Short mmCIF file of C-alpha atoms in Angstrom, two decimals:
data_model
loop_
_atom_site.label_atom_id
_atom_site.label_comp_id
_atom_site.label_asym_id
_atom_site.label_seq_id
_atom_site.Cartn_x
_atom_site.Cartn_y
_atom_site.Cartn_z
CA MET A 263 17.89 75.60 190.89
CA VAL A 264 16.86 79.13 191.58
CA SER A 265 14.01 80.95 189.96
CA ALA A 266 14.25 84.54 188.89
CA GLY A 267 11.79 87.03 187.49
CA PRO A 268 11.75 88.59 184.01
CA HIS A 269 12.84 92.05 185.14
CA SER A 270 16.10 91.02 186.72
CA PRO A 271 19.06 93.39 186.16
CA LEU A 272 21.22 90.37 185.39
CA MET A 273 19.06 89.18 182.53
CA GLY A 274 19.69 91.75 179.82
CA GLY A 275 19.89 90.24 176.37
CA ASP A 276 22.86 88.00 177.00
CA LYS A 277 22.05 84.37 177.75
CA SER A 278 25.49 83.65 179.11
CA ALA A 279 26.27 86.00 181.97
CA ALA A 280 29.32 86.21 184.11
CA ALA A 281 29.00 86.01 187.85
CA PRO A 282 28.22 89.27 189.66
CA SER A 283 31.73 89.35 191.05
CA PRO A 284 35.16 88.27 189.79
CA GLU A 285 35.63 86.17 192.91
CA ALA A 286 32.44 84.26 192.17
CA ALA A 287 33.47 83.66 188.59
CA ALA A 288 36.68 82.08 189.75
CA GLY A 289 34.77 80.07 192.30
CA SER A 290 35.66 76.81 193.92
CA SER A 291 34.43 73.47 192.72
CA VAL A 292 30.95 73.87 194.17
CA ASN A 293 27.41 73.65 192.87
CA VAL A 294 25.10 76.50 193.36
CA SER A 295 21.77 74.94 192.79
CA GLY A 296 22.29 71.54 191.41
CA GLU A 297 24.48 68.93 192.89
CA ARG A 298 28.06 69.28 191.97
CA ALA A 299 27.71 65.79 190.86
CA VAL A 300 24.21 66.13 189.67
CA SER A 301 23.48 66.16 185.97
CA GLN A 302 22.51 68.70 183.37
CA ASN A 303 19.78 66.62 181.85
CA VAL A 304 17.57 67.25 184.80
CA VAL A 305 18.16 70.96 184.84
CA ALA A 306 17.14 71.36 181.25
CA GLU A 307 14.16 69.12 181.81
CA LEU A 308 13.00 71.21 184.74
CA LEU A 309 13.49 74.54 183.05
CA GLY A 310 10.06 74.71 181.47
CA ALA A 311 7.62 73.78 184.16
CA PHE A 312 7.41 77.02 186.10
CA GLN A 313 7.17 80.61 185.02
CA THR A 314 10.42 81.54 186.73
CA ILE A 315 13.07 79.04 187.59
CA SER A 316 16.81 79.30 187.94
CA PHE A 317 19.33 76.53 188.37
CA THR A 318 22.52 76.54 190.32
CA GLU A 319 24.67 73.51 189.98
CA LEU A 320 28.26 72.36 190.03
CA GLY A 321 28.38 68.93 188.59
CA PHE A 322 26.82 65.58 188.11
CA ALA A 323 26.78 62.83 190.58
CA GLU A 324 23.81 60.57 190.53
CA LEU A 325 20.91 62.37 188.99
CA GLY A 326 21.34 61.39 185.43
CA ASP A 327 19.04 63.40 183.14
CA VAL A 328 18.13 65.81 185.89
CA GLY A 329 21.14 67.75 186.95
CA GLY A 330 24.85 67.45 187.31
CA ARG A 331 28.09 69.21 187.30
CA LEU A 332 27.34 71.69 184.66
CA GLY A 333 26.86 69.32 181.89
CA GLY A 334 25.72 66.40 183.88
CA THR A 335 22.69 64.20 183.49
CA LEU A 336 20.27 66.01 185.73
CA GLY A 337 21.47 69.44 184.80
CA SER A 338 21.02 69.19 181.09
CA SER A 339 17.39 68.13 181.11
CA ARG A 340 15.42 69.94 178.49
CA ARG A 341 11.89 69.69 179.81
CA LEU A 342 12.28 72.67 182.11
CA CYS A 343 13.03 74.95 179.21
CA GLU A 344 10.31 73.48 177.04
CA ALA A 345 7.47 72.96 179.51
CA GLY A 346 6.18 76.48 179.38
CA PRO A 347 6.81 80.22 179.13
CA GLY A 348 8.74 82.28 181.61
CA ASP A 349 12.32 83.01 182.58
CA ARG A 350 14.79 80.38 183.69
CA ARG A 351 18.26 80.86 185.12
CA CYS A 352 20.93 78.19 185.11
CA TRP A 353 23.60 78.87 187.66
CA PHE A 354 26.58 76.59 187.30
CA HIS A 355 30.02 76.12 188.70
CA LEU A 356 32.30 74.54 186.10
CA ASP A 357 33.85 71.64 187.99
CA TYR A 358 35.94 68.81 186.53
CA CYS A 359 32.87 66.81 185.53
CA ALA A 360 31.14 69.75 183.88
CA SER A 361 30.76 70.36 180.17
CA LEU A 362 28.96 73.22 178.46
CA LYS A 363 28.43 70.91 175.49
CA ASN A 364 25.75 69.16 177.52
CA LEU A 365 23.71 72.36 177.51
CA GLU A 366 24.02 73.16 173.80
CA THR A 367 20.50 71.92 173.03
CA ILE A 368 18.99 74.63 175.25
CA SER A 369 21.60 77.38 174.78
CA ASN A 370 19.38 79.27 172.32
CA LYS A 371 16.23 79.09 174.42
CA GLN A 372 14.81 82.51 175.22
CA ASN A 373 13.97 81.37 178.75
CA TYR A 374 17.47 80.16 179.56
CA LYS A 375 20.47 82.01 180.91
CA PHE A 376 23.80 80.72 182.14
CA ILE A 377 25.43 82.33 185.19
CA GLN A 378 28.72 81.02 186.53
CA GLY A 379 29.07 81.15 190.29
CA ASP A 380 29.89 79.36 193.51
CA ILE A 381 27.50 78.60 196.39
CA CYS A 382 30.37 78.80 198.85
CA ASP A 383 30.87 82.45 197.93
CA SER A 384 28.42 84.11 200.31
CA HIS A 385 28.89 87.55 198.73
CA PHE A 386 28.04 86.22 195.28
CA VAL A 387 25.02 84.29 196.54
CA LYS A 388 23.68 87.27 198.46
CA LEU A 389 24.15 89.55 195.45
CA LEU A 390 22.35 87.07 193.21
CA PHE A 391 19.31 87.03 195.47
CA GLU A 392 19.37 90.83 195.67
CA THR A 393 19.55 91.38 191.91
CA GLU A 394 17.41 88.47 190.67
CA LYS A 395 13.79 88.12 191.68
CA ILE A 396 14.11 84.52 192.78
CA ASP A 397 10.96 82.57 193.57
CA ILE A 398 12.11 78.96 193.81
CA VAL A 399 15.41 77.28 194.62
CA LEU A 400 16.08 73.70 193.52
CA HIS A 401 19.42 72.95 195.15
CA PHE A 402 21.40 70.18 193.42
CA ALA A 403 24.81 71.65 194.16
CA ALA A 404 27.15 69.15 195.79
CA GLN A 405 30.25 67.05 195.58
CA THR A 406 28.78 63.56 195.09
CA HIS A 407 31.34 60.98 193.98
CA VAL A 408 31.59 58.56 196.92
CA ASP A 409 35.00 57.19 195.96
CA LEU A 410 36.43 60.70 195.84
CA SER A 411 34.90 61.61 199.20
CA PHE A 412 37.27 59.23 200.99
CA VAL A 413 40.29 61.24 199.86
CA ARG A 414 38.70 64.70 199.80
CA ALA A 415 36.46 64.56 202.84
CA PHE A 416 37.09 68.16 203.92
CA GLU A 417 36.22 69.49 200.47
CA PHE A 418 32.96 67.53 200.54
CA THR A 419 32.15 69.00 203.95
CA TYR A 420 32.94 72.51 202.76
CA VAL A 421 30.92 72.33 199.57
CA ASN A 422 28.00 70.20 200.68
CA VAL A 423 27.49 71.52 204.20
CA TYR A 424 28.86 75.05 204.23
CA GLY A 425 27.67 75.76 200.67
CA THR A 426 24.17 74.56 201.50
CA HIS A 427 24.10 76.70 204.64
CA VAL A 428 25.13 79.75 202.60
CA LEU A 429 22.43 79.10 200.02
CA VAL A 430 19.53 78.33 202.37
CA SER A 431 20.42 81.34 204.53
CA ALA A 432 20.40 83.68 201.52
CA ALA A 433 17.17 82.15 200.22
CA HIS A 434 15.51 82.61 203.59
CA GLU A 435 16.64 86.22 203.77
CA ALA A 436 15.25 86.77 200.27
CA ARG A 437 11.95 85.10 201.27
CA VAL A 438 11.78 82.71 198.34
CA GLU A 439 8.55 80.75 197.99
CA LYS A 440 10.07 77.26 198.06
CA PHE A 441 13.48 75.72 198.66
CA ILE A 442 14.00 72.14 197.45
CA TYR A 443 17.10 70.40 198.80
CA VAL A 444 18.19 67.38 196.73
CA SER A 445 19.70 64.78 199.03
CA THR A 446 20.40 61.06 198.61
CA ASP A 447 19.24 57.62 199.75
CA GLU A 448 22.75 57.09 201.11
CA VAL A 449 21.99 59.15 204.23
CA TYR A 450 20.13 56.09 205.56
CA GLY A 451 23.19 53.86 205.38
CA GLY A 452 22.94 50.33 204.05
CA SER A 453 20.35 47.63 204.80
CA LEU A 454 19.93 44.05 203.63
CA ASP A 455 16.22 43.73 204.35
CA LYS A 456 14.67 46.71 206.14
CA GLU A 457 13.15 49.33 203.82
CA PHE A 458 13.76 52.95 204.77
CA ASP A 459 10.96 55.48 204.91
CA GLU A 460 11.34 59.21 205.46
CA SER A 461 11.25 58.82 209.25
CA SER A 462 14.09 56.27 209.35
CA PRO A 463 17.22 57.46 211.22
CA LYS A 464 20.15 58.76 209.23
CA GLN A 465 23.19 56.46 209.53
CA PRO A 466 25.60 57.49 206.74
CA THR A 467 28.67 55.32 206.20
CA ASN A 468 30.90 57.47 203.95
CA PRO A 469 32.02 61.13 203.87
CA TYR A 470 29.73 62.01 200.96
CA ALA A 471 26.60 60.66 202.65
CA SER A 472 27.65 62.21 205.97
CA SER A 473 27.98 65.64 204.37
CA LYS A 474 24.54 65.33 202.74
CA ALA A 475 22.99 64.25 206.04
CA ALA A 476 24.57 67.21 207.83
CA ALA A 477 23.36 69.60 205.14
CA GLU A 478 19.84 68.21 205.55
CA CYS A 479 19.97 69.21 209.20
CA PHE A 480 20.80 72.81 208.33
CA VAL A 481 18.01 72.95 205.75
CA GLN A 482 15.45 71.38 208.08
CA SER A 483 16.40 73.79 210.87
CA TYR A 484 15.11 76.70 208.77
CA TRP A 485 11.70 75.06 208.72
CA GLU A 486 11.75 74.30 212.44
CA ARG A 487 12.89 77.76 213.47
CA TYR A 488 11.42 80.07 210.81
CA LYS A 489 8.83 77.93 209.00
CA PHE A 490 10.82 78.69 205.87
CA PRO A 491 9.22 76.47 203.17
CA VAL A 492 11.91 73.86 202.60
CA VAL A 493 11.41 70.39 201.12
CA ILE A 494 14.01 67.59 201.11
CA THR A 495 14.19 64.79 198.53
CA ARG A 496 16.17 61.55 198.79
CA SER A 497 16.63 59.79 195.48
CA SER A 498 17.87 56.40 194.33
CA ASN A 499 20.74 56.30 191.81
CA VAL A 500 20.00 58.20 188.63
CA TYR A 501 21.34 57.29 185.20
CA GLY A 502 21.03 58.59 181.65
CA PRO A 503 22.84 60.67 179.00
CA HIS A 504 25.20 63.51 179.97
CA GLN A 505 26.44 61.91 183.22
CA TYR A 506 30.16 62.20 183.84
CA PRO A 507 31.58 58.66 183.44
CA GLU A 508 32.93 58.33 186.95
CA LYS A 509 29.54 56.84 187.88
CA VAL A 510 29.08 53.12 187.51
CA ILE A 511 26.70 52.95 184.53
CA PRO A 512 28.44 55.45 182.23
CA LYS A 513 31.82 54.13 183.40
CA PHE A 514 31.01 50.54 182.44
CA ILE A 515 29.46 51.64 179.15
CA SER A 516 32.47 53.78 178.24
CA LEU A 517 34.99 51.11 179.27
CA LEU A 518 33.33 48.50 177.08
CA GLN A 519 32.96 50.90 174.16
CA HIS A 520 36.72 51.49 174.41
CA ASN A 521 37.46 47.74 174.61
CA ARG A 522 38.38 47.86 178.28
CA LYS A 523 37.16 45.67 181.14
CA CYS A 524 34.51 46.68 183.69
CA CYS A 525 36.23 47.25 187.04
CA ILE A 526 34.24 45.63 189.85
CA HIS A 527 34.82 46.85 193.41
CA GLY A 528 34.95 43.90 195.77
CA SER A 529 32.50 41.06 195.10
CA GLY A 530 30.18 43.07 192.85
CA LEU A 531 27.21 41.71 194.78
CA GLN A 532 26.22 45.16 196.05
CA THR A 533 22.86 46.16 194.57
CA ARG A 534 21.56 49.57 193.58
CA ASN A 535 18.17 50.93 192.52
CA PHE A 536 18.32 52.88 189.25
CA LEU A 537 15.98 55.60 187.99
CA TYR A 538 16.17 57.13 184.52
CA ALA A 539 16.84 60.85 184.57
CA THR A 540 13.57 62.00 183.04
CA ASP A 541 11.65 60.07 185.69
CA VAL A 542 13.57 61.91 188.39
CA VAL A 543 12.81 65.20 186.66
CA GLU A 544 9.12 64.41 186.85
CA ALA A 545 9.57 63.65 190.54
CA PHE A 546 11.12 67.06 191.13
CA LEU A 547 8.32 68.76 189.21
CA THR A 548 5.81 66.89 191.33
CA VAL A 549 7.51 68.00 194.55
CA LEU A 550 7.75 71.57 193.28
CA LYS A 551 4.02 71.65 192.57
CA LYS A 552 2.59 69.47 195.33
CA GLY A 553 5.28 68.91 197.96
CA LYS A 554 4.43 70.19 201.44
CA PRO A 555 6.85 72.52 203.24
CA GLY A 556 8.84 70.83 205.99
CA GLU A 557 8.41 67.38 204.44
CA ILE A 558 10.90 64.81 203.14
CA TYR A 559 10.17 62.69 200.06
CA ASN A 560 11.93 59.50 199.01
CA ILE A 561 12.23 59.14 195.23
CA GLY A 562 12.76 55.44 194.72
CA THR A 563 12.10 52.51 192.43
CA ASN A 564 11.66 48.77 192.81
CA PHE A 565 14.10 48.16 189.96
CA GLU A 566 17.23 46.78 191.60
CA MET A 567 20.38 45.25 190.13
CA SER A 568 23.72 44.07 191.48
CA VAL A 569 26.91 45.64 190.15
CA ILE A 570 28.09 42.37 188.63
CA GLN A 571 24.67 41.80 187.05
CA LEU A 572 24.84 45.34 185.62
CA ALA A 573 28.27 44.65 184.14
CA LYS A 574 27.15 41.40 182.52
CA GLU A 575 24.04 42.98 181.05
CA LEU A 576 26.06 45.81 179.53
CA ILE A 577 28.58 43.30 178.16
CA GLN A 578 25.72 41.43 176.50
CA LEU A 579 24.36 44.63 174.94
CA ILE A 580 27.64 46.20 173.85
CA LYS A 581 29.80 43.14 173.11
CA GLU A 582 26.84 41.08 171.86
CA THR A 583 27.66 37.88 173.71
CA ASN A 584 25.68 35.60 176.04
CA SER A 585 28.59 33.33 176.85
CA GLU A 586 29.46 33.33 180.56
CA SER A 587 33.12 32.61 179.81
CA GLU A 588 33.33 35.44 177.28
CA MET A 589 31.61 37.82 179.68
CA GLU A 590 34.16 37.01 182.38
CA ASN A 591 36.86 38.19 179.99
CA TRP A 592 35.36 41.69 180.18
CA VAL A 593 35.32 41.87 184.00
CA ASP A 594 38.20 42.89 186.26
CA TYR A 595 37.76 42.53 190.05
CA VAL A 596 39.62 45.21 192.06
CA ASN A 597 39.90 46.08 195.74
CA ASP A 598 36.73 47.33 197.36
CA ARG A 599 36.45 50.89 198.67
CA PRO A 600 36.63 51.49 202.47
CA THR A 601 32.86 51.08 202.92
CA ASN A 602 30.45 49.86 200.27
CA ASP A 603 26.86 49.45 201.44
CA MET A 604 25.12 46.35 200.09
CA ARG A 605 21.67 47.91 199.46
CA TYR A 606 19.63 51.11 199.89
CA PRO A 607 16.02 49.85 199.90
CA MET A 608 13.49 52.69 200.23
CA LYS A 609 9.74 53.12 200.50
CA SER A 610 8.36 55.90 198.29
CA GLU A 611 4.67 55.90 199.25
CA LYS A 612 4.69 59.62 200.10
CA ILE A 613 5.65 60.82 196.62
CA LEU A 614 3.52 58.11 195.02
CA GLY A 615 0.65 59.66 196.93
CA LEU A 616 1.33 62.93 195.08
CA GLY A 617 0.76 61.16 191.76
CA TRP A 618 4.34 60.46 190.63
CA ARG A 619 5.32 57.16 189.03
CA PRO A 620 8.54 56.13 187.21
CA LYS A 621 7.69 55.51 183.55
CA VAL A 622 10.87 54.69 181.62
CA PRO A 623 11.59 50.92 181.49
CA TRP A 624 15.17 49.81 182.11
CA LYS A 625 15.63 48.39 178.60
CA GLU A 626 14.53 51.67 177.02
CA GLY A 627 16.59 53.89 179.32
CA ILE A 628 19.80 51.89 179.08
CA LYS A 629 19.54 51.69 175.28
CA LYS A 630 19.29 55.48 175.03
CA THR A 631 22.19 55.86 177.44
CA ILE A 632 24.47 53.48 175.53
CA GLU A 633 23.73 55.25 172.26
CA TRP A 634 24.47 58.67 173.76
CA TYR A 635 27.92 57.71 175.10
CA ARG A 636 28.87 56.15 171.77
CA GLU A 637 28.68 59.63 170.22
CA ASN A 638 29.43 61.97 173.12
CA PHE A 639 32.09 60.42 175.35
CA HIS A 640 34.54 63.24 174.60
CA ASN A 641 32.20 66.00 175.77
CA TRP A 642 34.53 66.40 178.76
CA LYS A 643 38.23 67.27 178.89
CA ASN A 644 40.59 64.54 180.03
CA VAL A 645 37.59 62.26 180.48
CA GLU A 646 39.70 59.10 180.15
CA LYS A 647 40.87 59.47 183.75
CA ALA A 648 37.28 58.90 184.91
CA LEU A 649 37.55 55.31 183.69
CA GLU A 650 40.21 54.32 186.21
CA PRO A 651 39.04 51.97 189.01
CA PHE A 652 39.67 54.66 191.63
CA PRO A 653 39.90 58.49 191.46
CA VAL A 654 43.12 59.77 189.89
#
């Protein structure tokens, strides 16, 4: 997310602008300011809170209503556009999990503008900072699908590490007021009992988490060397409408709605903490307003559920059955992925100290999510391939 002023040469009267260069428009599958796998819900939510905010993002990964691959959960959040006056810029790279349909609800907003670009294109990024008066960067851009990272590890390194270095370097040169880097709880690695706080060592166990941990180091180095005002966030799993259905919650929902079985990796006993997208949006707004430069903030929740428990609960809600034998008919156990951490328990006292609290109960959030996918599953092209047990 990048913020730009009202007098930018790129603004004009057109809300959907091409990238400053043909090369940038072509782009690679990278997020500019919004994780490649982040979601569009969050971006739209964030668009209204500050007088000038721009978003750069490639796709949706885990942020649900906050941002995502152009059209993801996090990226299509509406609150940012509605929270107040001022100019907003949404900078997206249209990756496979992106859909412009997820941004239709804000497409007519006067404070919204779409710019297509690529954070790995240093010339495009530099030109953007030169032509737009950018005040704040909220960087969601990333490749985030863990399963895919095992087969595309170099692409994850290129996008998540190199792309982040390009963006933070350009932001520093442009002297932006704040740079928020959106990372993940997965940089800590797994733990069965010990809760991670922000000072815990990074021990990533998969290529995705490793690339995010490495990118954190580049971002943090700009604070250590230049006192450039960076802030890092590490969030639990995010869910909600608009998320590309390669992620576990929308995948299970979509499979069941299409009369297919939930595919469980391994034992299904792995647990995850889930936050609804709008709650994560509020966390980002809190960090933008109150977060201290050079600090790291965990964005976590005590709500935890195993994968098999998640599947059974969704079967109960969608197939309307409480029978254990009937529920087993809707579950298909498949091979586990190379590494699959059992838990990511985090302490979030630092951001709680800033006044943030998750507000959306699980039952409310999952109901809204189920209803959304019933009507909007085909927002993406060739989306059926996302329902396979492993990346196609």
